[in-house]
Coordinates of C-alpha atoms and ligand atoms in Angstrom, one line a residue:
M1 CA 0.0 0.1 0.2
D2 CA 1.3 3.2 -1.0
F3 CA 0.0 6.7 0.4
A4 CA 2.7 8.7 -1.5
L5 CA 1.4 11.3 -3.8
T6 CA 3.1 11.5 -7.4
Q7 CA 4.9 14.7 -8.5
E8 CA 1.7 15.5 -10.6
Q9 CA -0.6 15.3 -8.0
M10 CA 1.5 17.6 -5.9
Q11 CA 2.2 20.2 -8.5
V12 CA -1.5 20.4 -9.2
R13 CA -2.4 20.7 -5.4
K14 CA 0.3 23.5 -5.1
M15 CA -1.1 25.2 -8.1
V16 CA -4.9 25.5 -6.6
R17 CA -3.3 26.2 -3.3
D18 CA -1.2 29.2 -4.6
W19 CA -4.0 30.5 -6.5
A20 CA -6.6 30.2 -3.8
A21 CA -4.0 32.1 -1.6
K22 CA -3.5 34.9 -4.0
E23 CA -6.6 35.5 -5.6
I24 CA -9.5 34.0 -3.6
L25 CA -8.6 34.3 0.4
P26 CA -7.9 38.2 0.2
V27 CA -11.3 38.9 -1.1
I28 CA -13.3 36.1 -0.2
G29 CA -15.0 37.8 2.9
E30 CA -16.2 40.5 0.6
W31 CA -18.0 38.4 -1.9
D32 CA -19.5 36.3 0.9
R33 CA -20.8 39.5 2.4
K34 CA -22.1 40.5 -0.8
Q35 CA -23.7 37.2 -1.5
E36 CA -22.3 37.0 -4.9
M37 CA -20.2 35.2 -7.1
N38 CA -17.1 36.8 -8.2
P39 CA -17.7 36.8 -12.1
A40 CA -13.6 36.4 -12.5
E41 CA -13.7 32.9 -10.9
L42 CA -15.1 30.7 -13.4
P43 CA -13.1 31.9 -16.4
R44 CA -9.9 31.7 -14.0
M45 CA -10.9 28.2 -13.0
A46 CA -11.2 27.4 -16.8
E47 CA -8.0 28.9 -17.6
L48 CA -6.0 26.8 -14.9
G49 CA -7.6 23.7 -16.3
I50 CA -9.3 23.1 -13.2
L51 CA -12.8 22.6 -14.8
G52 CA -11.5 19.7 -17.0
I53 CA -8.9 18.2 -14.3
C54 CA -9.8 14.6 -14.5
I55 CA -11.4 14.5 -17.8
P56 CA -9.2 12.6 -20.5
V57 CA -7.1 14.8 -22.7
R58 CA -8.9 13.5 -25.8
Y59 CA -12.0 15.3 -24.7
G60 CA -10.5 18.4 -23.6
G61 CA -9.4 18.0 -20.0
Q62 CA -6.3 17.7 -18.4
G63 CA -6.1 13.8 -17.9
Y64 CA -5.4 13.5 -14.0
D65 CA -6.5 11.0 -12.0
Y66 CA -9.5 10.8 -9.4
I67 CA -7.3 11.4 -6.1
T68 CA -6.0 14.6 -8.1
L69 CA -9.7 15.5 -8.3
G70 CA -9.9 14.9 -4.5
L71 CA -7.3 17.3 -3.8
V72 CA -8.1 19.7 -5.9
C73 CA -11.5 20.0 -4.0
E74 CA -9.9 19.8 -0.9
E75 CA -7.8 22.9 -1.7
L76 CA -10.8 24.7 -3.2
E77 CA -13.0 24.4 -0.1
R78 CA -9.8 25.1 2.2
A79 CA -10.4 28.5 0.4
D80 CA -14.3 28.5 0.4
T81 CA -16.9 25.8 0.0
H82 CA -18.5 27.6 -3.2
L83 CA -15.4 26.8 -5.4
R84 CA -15.7 23.2 -4.5
V85 CA -19.5 23.5 -5.1
V86 CA -18.5 24.1 -8.6
M87 CA -16.5 21.0 -9.0
S88 CA -19.2 19.1 -7.5
V89 CA -21.9 20.0 -10.2
H90 CA -19.4 20.8 -13.2
M91 CA -17.3 17.7 -12.5
G92 CA -18.8 15.4 -10.2
L93 CA -22.5 15.6 -11.2
N94 CA -22.5 16.4 -14.9
S95 CA -19.0 16.1 -16.8
L96 CA -18.1 12.7 -15.4
A97 CA -21.6 11.5 -16.2
V98 CA -21.3 12.4 -19.8
L99 CA -17.7 10.7 -19.7
Q100 CA -19.6 7.5 -18.3
W101 CA -22.8 7.6 -20.0
G102 CA -22.5 9.7 -23.1
T103 CA -22.1 8.8 -26.8
E104 CA -19.2 9.6 -28.7
E105 CA -21.2 12.4 -30.2
Q106 CA -22.2 13.8 -27.0
K107 CA -18.8 13.5 -25.6
Q108 CA -17.7 15.8 -28.8
R109 CA -20.8 18.3 -28.1
F110 CA -20.9 18.5 -24.3
L111 CA -17.9 17.0 -22.7
V112 CA -15.1 18.7 -24.7
P113 CA -16.4 22.5 -24.3
Q114 CA -16.9 21.5 -20.5
A115 CA -13.8 20.2 -19.8
R116 CA -12.1 23.1 -21.5
G117 CA -14.1 25.5 -19.5
E118 CA -15.8 27.1 -22.4
K119 CA -19.1 26.0 -20.9
Y120 CA -20.4 25.4 -17.4
A121 CA -22.4 22.4 -16.6
A122 CA -25.0 21.5 -13.7
F123 CA -27.4 19.1 -12.5
C124 CA -30.9 19.3 -12.0
L125 CA -32.3 16.2 -10.0
T126 CA -34.0 18.1 -6.8
E127 CA -37.4 19.7 -7.1
P128 CA -39.3 21.9 -4.7
G129 CA -41.2 18.8 -3.3
A130 CA -38.6 16.1 -4.0
G131 CA -35.0 16.1 -2.4
S132 CA -34.0 12.9 -0.5
D133 CA -37.3 10.9 -1.9
V134 CA -35.7 11.3 -5.7
V135 CA -38.7 9.1 -7.0
S136 CA -41.4 11.6 -5.9
M137 CA -40.4 14.1 -8.6
V138 CA -42.9 15.2 -10.8
S139 CA -40.8 16.7 -13.7
T140 CA -42.1 15.1 -16.8
A141 CA -40.4 14.2 -20.6
R142 CA -43.1 13.1 -23.0
K143 CA -41.7 11.6 -26.2
A144 CA -42.8 13.5 -29.4
G145 CA -41.3 12.1 -32.4
D146 CA -37.5 12.5 -32.2
K147 CA -38.1 14.7 -29.3
Y148 CA -39.0 14.9 -26.0
I149 CA -41.3 17.7 -24.3
L150 CA -39.8 18.6 -20.9
N151 CA -41.8 20.3 -17.9
G152 CA -41.1 20.7 -14.5
E153 CA -39.2 22.9 -11.7
K154 CA -35.8 22.0 -10.3
M155 CA -34.6 23.7 -7.1
W156 CA -31.4 24.0 -5.1
I157 CA -29.5 24.1 -8.1
S158 CA -25.9 25.1 -8.1
L159 CA -24.7 27.4 -10.8
A160 CA -28.3 27.6 -12.2
T161 CA -27.9 31.0 -13.4
K162 CA -24.3 30.3 -14.9
A163 CA -24.4 27.0 -16.3
H164 CA -24.9 26.5 -20.0
N165 CA -25.7 22.6 -20.1
F166 CA -28.0 20.9 -17.5
L167 CA -28.2 17.2 -16.9
V168 CA -31.9 17.0 -16.1
V169 CA -33.6 14.0 -14.7
A170 CA -37.5 13.8 -15.5
K171 CA -40.0 11.0 -15.8
T172 CA -40.9 9.3 -19.1
D173 CA -43.0 6.9 -17.3
P174 CA -44.4 8.2 -14.1
A175 CA -46.3 5.0 -13.4
A176 CA -43.0 3.2 -13.4
A177 CA -41.5 4.9 -10.3
H178 CA -37.5 4.6 -10.5
K179 CA -37.8 2.8 -13.6
G180 CA -39.6 5.4 -15.3
M181 CA -37.0 8.0 -15.1
T182 CA -35.0 9.5 -18.0
A183 CA -31.8 11.7 -18.1
F184 CA -31.2 14.5 -20.7
I185 CA -28.8 17.3 -21.3
V186 CA -31.0 20.7 -21.5
E187 CA -28.9 23.7 -22.9
R188 CA -29.9 27.1 -21.3
D189 CA -30.7 28.7 -24.6
M190 CA -33.6 26.0 -25.5
P191 CA -36.9 28.0 -25.5
G192 CA -38.7 27.6 -22.5
V193 CA -36.0 27.1 -20.1
T194 CA -35.7 29.9 -17.4
M195 CA -33.6 30.3 -14.3
G196 CA -33.3 32.5 -11.1
D197 CA -31.0 32.9 -8.3
I198 CA -32.0 32.0 -4.5
H199 CA -30.8 34.5 -1.9
G200 CA -30.9 34.4 1.8
K201 CA -29.0 31.3 2.5
L202 CA -27.1 30.4 5.6
G203 CA -23.9 29.6 4.0
V204 CA -22.2 29.2 0.7
R205 CA -23.1 32.8 0.0
A206 CA -20.2 33.5 -2.4
G207 CA -21.6 30.8 -4.6
S208 CA -24.4 30.4 -7.2
T209 CA -27.7 28.6 -5.9
G210 CA -30.9 28.7 -7.8
W211 CA -33.9 27.1 -9.6
V212 CA -34.2 26.1 -13.3
A213 CA -37.9 25.9 -14.8
M214 CA -38.8 24.1 -18.2
Q215 CA -42.2 24.7 -19.6
D216 CA -42.7 22.9 -23.1
V217 CA -39.1 22.7 -23.7
E218 CA -38.2 20.5 -26.9
V219 CA -35.3 18.4 -26.2
P220 CA -34.0 16.5 -29.3
A221 CA -33.6 12.8 -28.4
A222 CA -30.1 13.0 -29.3
N223 CA -29.7 14.8 -26.0
R224 CA -31.0 12.0 -24.0
L225 CA -28.2 10.5 -21.8
G226 CA -28.4 6.7 -21.7
E227 CA -31.7 4.9 -22.6
E228 CA -35.0 5.8 -21.4
G229 CA -35.5 4.5 -17.9
E230 CA -32.0 4.8 -16.9
G231 CA -32.6 8.1 -15.3
F232 CA -32.5 7.1 -11.7
K233 CA -29.4 4.7 -12.1
I234 CA -27.7 7.7 -13.9
A235 CA -28.5 10.0 -11.2
M236 CA -27.2 7.7 -8.6
S237 CA -24.0 7.1 -10.5
C238 CA -23.6 11.2 -10.6
L239 CA -24.1 11.1 -6.8
D240 CA -21.2 8.7 -6.5
N241 CA -19.1 11.1 -8.2
G242 CA -20.5 14.2 -6.7
R243 CA -20.4 12.8 -3.2
Y244 CA -16.7 12.1 -3.3
T245 CA -16.0 15.9 -4.3
V246 CA -18.2 17.0 -1.3
G247 CA -16.6 14.8 1.0
A248 CA -13.0 15.9 -0.3
G249 CA -14.3 19.7 0.0
A250 CA -15.1 18.9 3.7
T251 CA -11.7 17.5 4.4
G252 CA -10.5 20.8 3.1
L253 CA -12.8 22.5 5.6
I254 CA -11.8 20.4 8.5
R255 CA -8.1 21.6 7.6
A256 CA -9.1 25.1 7.5
C257 CA -10.6 24.9 10.9
L258 CA -7.6 23.4 12.2
E259 CA -5.0 25.5 10.6
D260 CA -6.9 28.7 11.6
S261 CA -7.4 27.4 15.1
L262 CA -3.7 26.4 15.6
K263 CA -2.7 29.9 14.5
Y264 CA -5.0 31.4 17.0
A265 CA -4.0 29.2 19.7
H266 CA -0.3 30.3 19.4
E267 CA -1.4 33.9 19.2
R268 CA -4.0 34.4 21.7
K269 CA -3.1 34.3 25.4
T270 CA -5.0 33.7 28.4
F271 CA -4.0 33.3 32.1
G272 CA -0.4 34.2 31.1
K273 CA 0.1 31.9 28.5
P274 CA -1.0 31.1 24.7
I275 CA -4.3 29.2 24.7
G276 CA -2.7 26.4 23.0
E277 CA -1.2 25.4 26.3
H278 CA -4.4 24.8 28.0
Q279 CA -5.5 21.2 28.0
L280 CA -9.2 21.9 26.9
I281 CA -7.8 23.8 23.8
K282 CA -5.4 20.9 23.1
Q283 CA -8.4 18.4 23.2
K284 CA -10.1 20.7 20.4
L285 CA -7.1 20.6 18.2
A286 CA -6.5 16.9 18.6
Y287 CA -9.9 16.1 17.7
M288 CA -9.6 18.4 14.6
Q289 CA -6.3 16.7 13.5
Q290 CA -7.8 13.4 14.0
W291 CA -10.9 13.9 11.9
Y292 CA -8.6 15.8 9.2
D293 CA -6.4 12.7 9.1
A294 CA -9.3 10.1 8.9
A295 CA -11.1 12.0 6.2
Q296 CA -8.2 12.3 4.3
L297 CA -7.4 8.6 4.4
M298 CA -10.9 7.8 3.3
M299 CA -10.4 10.2 0.4
Y300 CA -7.5 8.4 -0.7
K301 CA -9.0 5.2 -0.4
V302 CA -12.1 6.3 -2.3
G303 CA -10.0 7.8 -4.9
W304 CA -7.9 4.6 -5.2
M305 CA -11.1 2.6 -5.8
K306 CA -12.4 5.0 -8.5
N307 CA -8.9 4.9 -10.2
S308 CA -9.0 1.0 -10.0
G309 CA -12.4 1.0 -11.5
K310 CA -13.9 -0.6 -8.4
R311 CA -17.4 0.0 -7.3
N312 CA -17.3 2.6 -4.5
T313 CA -20.8 3.6 -3.7
R314 CA -20.7 2.4 -0.1
E315 CA -17.3 3.7 0.6
T316 CA -18.0 7.3 -1.2
G317 CA -21.3 7.2 1.1
M318 CA -19.5 6.9 4.3
F319 CA -16.8 9.3 3.2
K320 CA -19.3 11.8 2.2
W321 CA -21.3 11.3 5.6
Y322 CA -18.3 11.3 7.8
A323 CA -16.1 14.2 6.2
T324 CA -19.2 16.4 6.3
D325 CA -20.2 15.6 9.8
M326 CA -16.9 16.2 11.1
A327 CA -16.5 19.5 9.3
V328 CA -19.5 21.0 11.1
K329 CA -18.2 19.6 14.2
A330 CA -14.7 21.0 13.5
A331 CA -16.2 24.4 12.6
L332 CA -18.2 24.4 15.9
E333 CA -15.2 23.9 17.9
A334 CA -13.0 26.3 16.0
V335 CA -15.6 29.1 16.6
Q336 CA -15.6 28.0 20.2
L337 CA -11.7 28.1 20.3
H338 CA -11.9 31.8 18.7
G339 CA -14.2 32.9 21.5
A340 CA -16.1 36.1 20.9
Y341 CA -13.9 36.7 17.7
G342 CA -15.0 33.5 16.4
F343 CA -18.7 35.0 16.7
S344 CA -17.8 37.7 14.3
D345 CA -16.8 37.9 10.6
E346 CA -13.4 39.5 11.8
Y347 CA -12.0 35.8 11.5
P348 CA -13.0 33.4 8.9
V349 CA -14.4 30.5 11.2
E350 CA -18.0 31.9 11.3
R351 CA -17.8 31.7 7.5
Y352 CA -16.7 27.8 7.8
L353 CA -19.4 27.0 10.3
R354 CA -22.2 28.5 8.1
N355 CA -20.7 26.9 5.1
S356 CA -20.1 23.4 6.8
K357 CA -24.2 23.3 7.3
G358 CA -24.9 22.8 3.7
S359 CA -22.8 19.8 2.9
V360 CA -24.6 17.5 5.5
I361 CA -27.8 18.3 3.6
Y362 CA -26.9 18.4 -0.1
E363 CA -26.0 15.3 -2.1
G364 CA -27.6 12.8 0.4
T365 CA -28.4 14.1 3.9
S366 CA -26.6 12.6 6.8
E367 CA -29.6 10.6 7.7
I368 CA -30.1 9.1 4.0
H369 CA -26.5 8.1 4.5
Q370 CA -27.0 6.6 8.0
L371 CA -29.9 4.5 6.3
M372 CA -27.6 3.4 3.5
Q373 CA -24.8 2.3 5.7
A374 CA -27.0 0.5 8.4
D375 CA -28.6 -1.4 5.0
Y376 CA -25.1 -2.3 3.8
A377 CA -24.1 -3.5 7.4
L378 CA -27.4 -5.2 7.8
G379 CA -26.8 -7.0 4.2
L380 CA -30.0 -5.3 2.7
R381 CA -27.8 -3.5 0.2
H382 CA -25.2 -4.6 -2.0
D383 CA -23.3 -2.8 -4.6
G384 CA -22.6 -5.9 -6.5
R385 CA -25.8 -5.9 -8.2
L386 CA -25.2 -2.4 -9.4
R387 CA -23.8 -2.6 -12.7
C388 CA -22.7 0.8 -14.0
E389 CA -18.9 2.0 -13.4
L390 CA -17.1 5.1 -14.0
P391 CA -14.0 4.5 -16.2
A392 CA -11.0 3.3 -14.5
Y393 CA -8.0 5.5 -14.6
D394 CA -5.4 4.4 -17.1
A395 CA -2.8 7.2 -17.4
E396 CA -1.7 6.2 -21.0
Y397 CA -5.2 6.5 -22.4
W398 CA -6.4 9.8 -20.0
Q399 CA -3.4 11.6 -21.4
A400 CA -3.1 10.6 -24.9
E401 CA -3.9 13.7 -27.4
P402 CA -6.9 13.3 -29.6
Q403 CA -6.5 11.3 -32.7
P404 CA -6.9 13.0 -35.9
A405 CA -10.4 11.9 -37.4
Ligands
LIG1 N1 -25.3 3.3 -9.3 C1 -25.8 2.4 -10.2 N2 -27.4 2.2 -10.2 C2 -27.7 2.4 -8.8 C3 -26.9 3.3 -7.8 C4 -25.7 3.4 -8.2 N3 -24.8 4.1 -7.2 N4 -27.7 3.3 -6.5 C5 -29.1 2.6 -7.1 N5 -28.8 2.1 -8.3 C6 -30.0 1.2 -9.0 C7 -30.2 0.3 -8.1 O1 -29.5 -0.9 -8.7 C8 -31.5 -0.3 -8.4 O2 -31.7 -0.6 -9.7 P1 -32.9 -2.1 -10.1 O3 -34.1 -1.5 -9.6 O4 -32.4 -2.5 -11.4 O5 -32.1 -3.1 -9.1 C9 -32.3 1.2 -8.5 O6 -31.2 2.2 -8.7 C10 -32.9 1.5 -7.2 O7 -31.9 1.6 -6.2 P2 -32.2 1.6 -4.7 O8 -33.1 0.5 -4.4 O9 -31.0 1.6 -4.0 O10 -32.8 2.8 -4.2 P3 -33.6 3.2 -2.8 O11 -35.1 3.8 -3.2 O12 -33.3 2.1 -2.1 O13 -32.5 4.2 -2.3 C11 -32.1 6.5 -1.8 C12 -32.7 5.3 -2.9 C13 -30.7 6.0 -1.5 C14 -32.8 7.0 -0.8 C15 -31.7 7.6 -3.2 O14 -33.0 8.0 -3.6 C16 -30.9 8.6 -2.4 O15 -29.6 8.6 -2.6 N6 -31.6 10.0 -2.2 C17 -30.8 11.0 -2.0 C18 -30.8 11.7 -3.1 C19 -29.9 13.0 -3.1 O16 -28.6 12.7 -2.7 N7 -30.1 14.1 -3.5 C20 -29.2 15.3 -3.7 C21 -29.3 15.9 -5.1 S1 -27.9 16.8 -5.8 C22 -28.2 18.4 -5.2 O17 -28.0 18.3 -3.8 C23 -28.1 19.5 -5.9 C24 -26.9 20.5 -6.1 O18 -26.9 21.0 -7.1 C25 -25.9 20.3 -5.2

């Protein structure tokens, strides 16, 4: 077993860390207060290759592996959660699904511009009345010749007002429950597609969250991802990837809490000595370190499983659940350790606390993950029967230049 990172992985991690330190951290407090996304960020992420980091070079990406994706997400959320959210939807929930499920024509049309960062991508599963209970969605897709007519409303959609391509799941056969759902790529300029932002969120305020509505949207059959009836399975496979990015981001958030708390523990003095020399403060730091180390190990394990093409639904769910729950705990401890300063936006830990709460809700609440993990333990749920797999990482294939047609 080898836990050493490759030179390439370390270089990419350093590139993202340096960028965040120079261009994000100095201004993030301001954008968070304004509750707006800095318009310079997405083009800059595209320029740095982040938006196609683990997509094969032949499809416009950088050709790095899934562990590199995890490291990038850790660094992004170390700076601010909203940057990792971009990766969760653009890469985890959308681009990797097009890589996994798309036809060659769909990869050329959608994946290539997304990996190059010329187009941004989002994921539309959740509805005003359907979150954890995916099958209760009411959006429909009615077949009409070589098109589908889509109607419905999707909610809590990250990048709703920024994305060009939406991976939408809708019901083609409402009577058939999860077997009656189908996935489509809906383009933002298709007539009948409207979107807007949601304001007043507790956290991730520097990010973009909104709604997407579809009224009699004519979607060509060529935009259907997978077969009719495969939408639920595709959505779940998207979540296998999205949840990995969320867990990796939460690992970065735990590190942010730890690093800021260590700094403060050295600087702040009470009763004649730095607070880090008091036992109750040491205990908080020790727990944060433990949560970080454990989350990081889970990230490496899941990244390795993805690289090897092994089914990882259970391990990804466990990682997402653990890392996000621990990020909330770490943020609470970091605020407590900072005392009254932690309660004000003079220090970033209050932002960490607000941001940490979203991750235990989206991409499967902690409660959904607990139910799934209990069912795995009880032998009531088995990944073995699930067929679809993300392509294993093969450096030679992923880094090969596109062949001339
Ligand atoms: N990969 C492939 N296939 C899968 C799969 C996976 N990971 N998971 C399930 N399937 C298949 C199963 O094999 C099964 O197929 P068969 O009927 O052919 O056997 C079928 O899908 C049904 O699966 P389950 O029996 O496991 O379904 P379930 O009803 O027991 O469990 C659930 C469903 C776990 C509760 C699921 O609905 C779930 O995860 N809910 C949470 C949804 C969620 O995370 N929503 C967040 C949306 S994203 C978001 O937040 C927006 C954003 O922009 C950030």
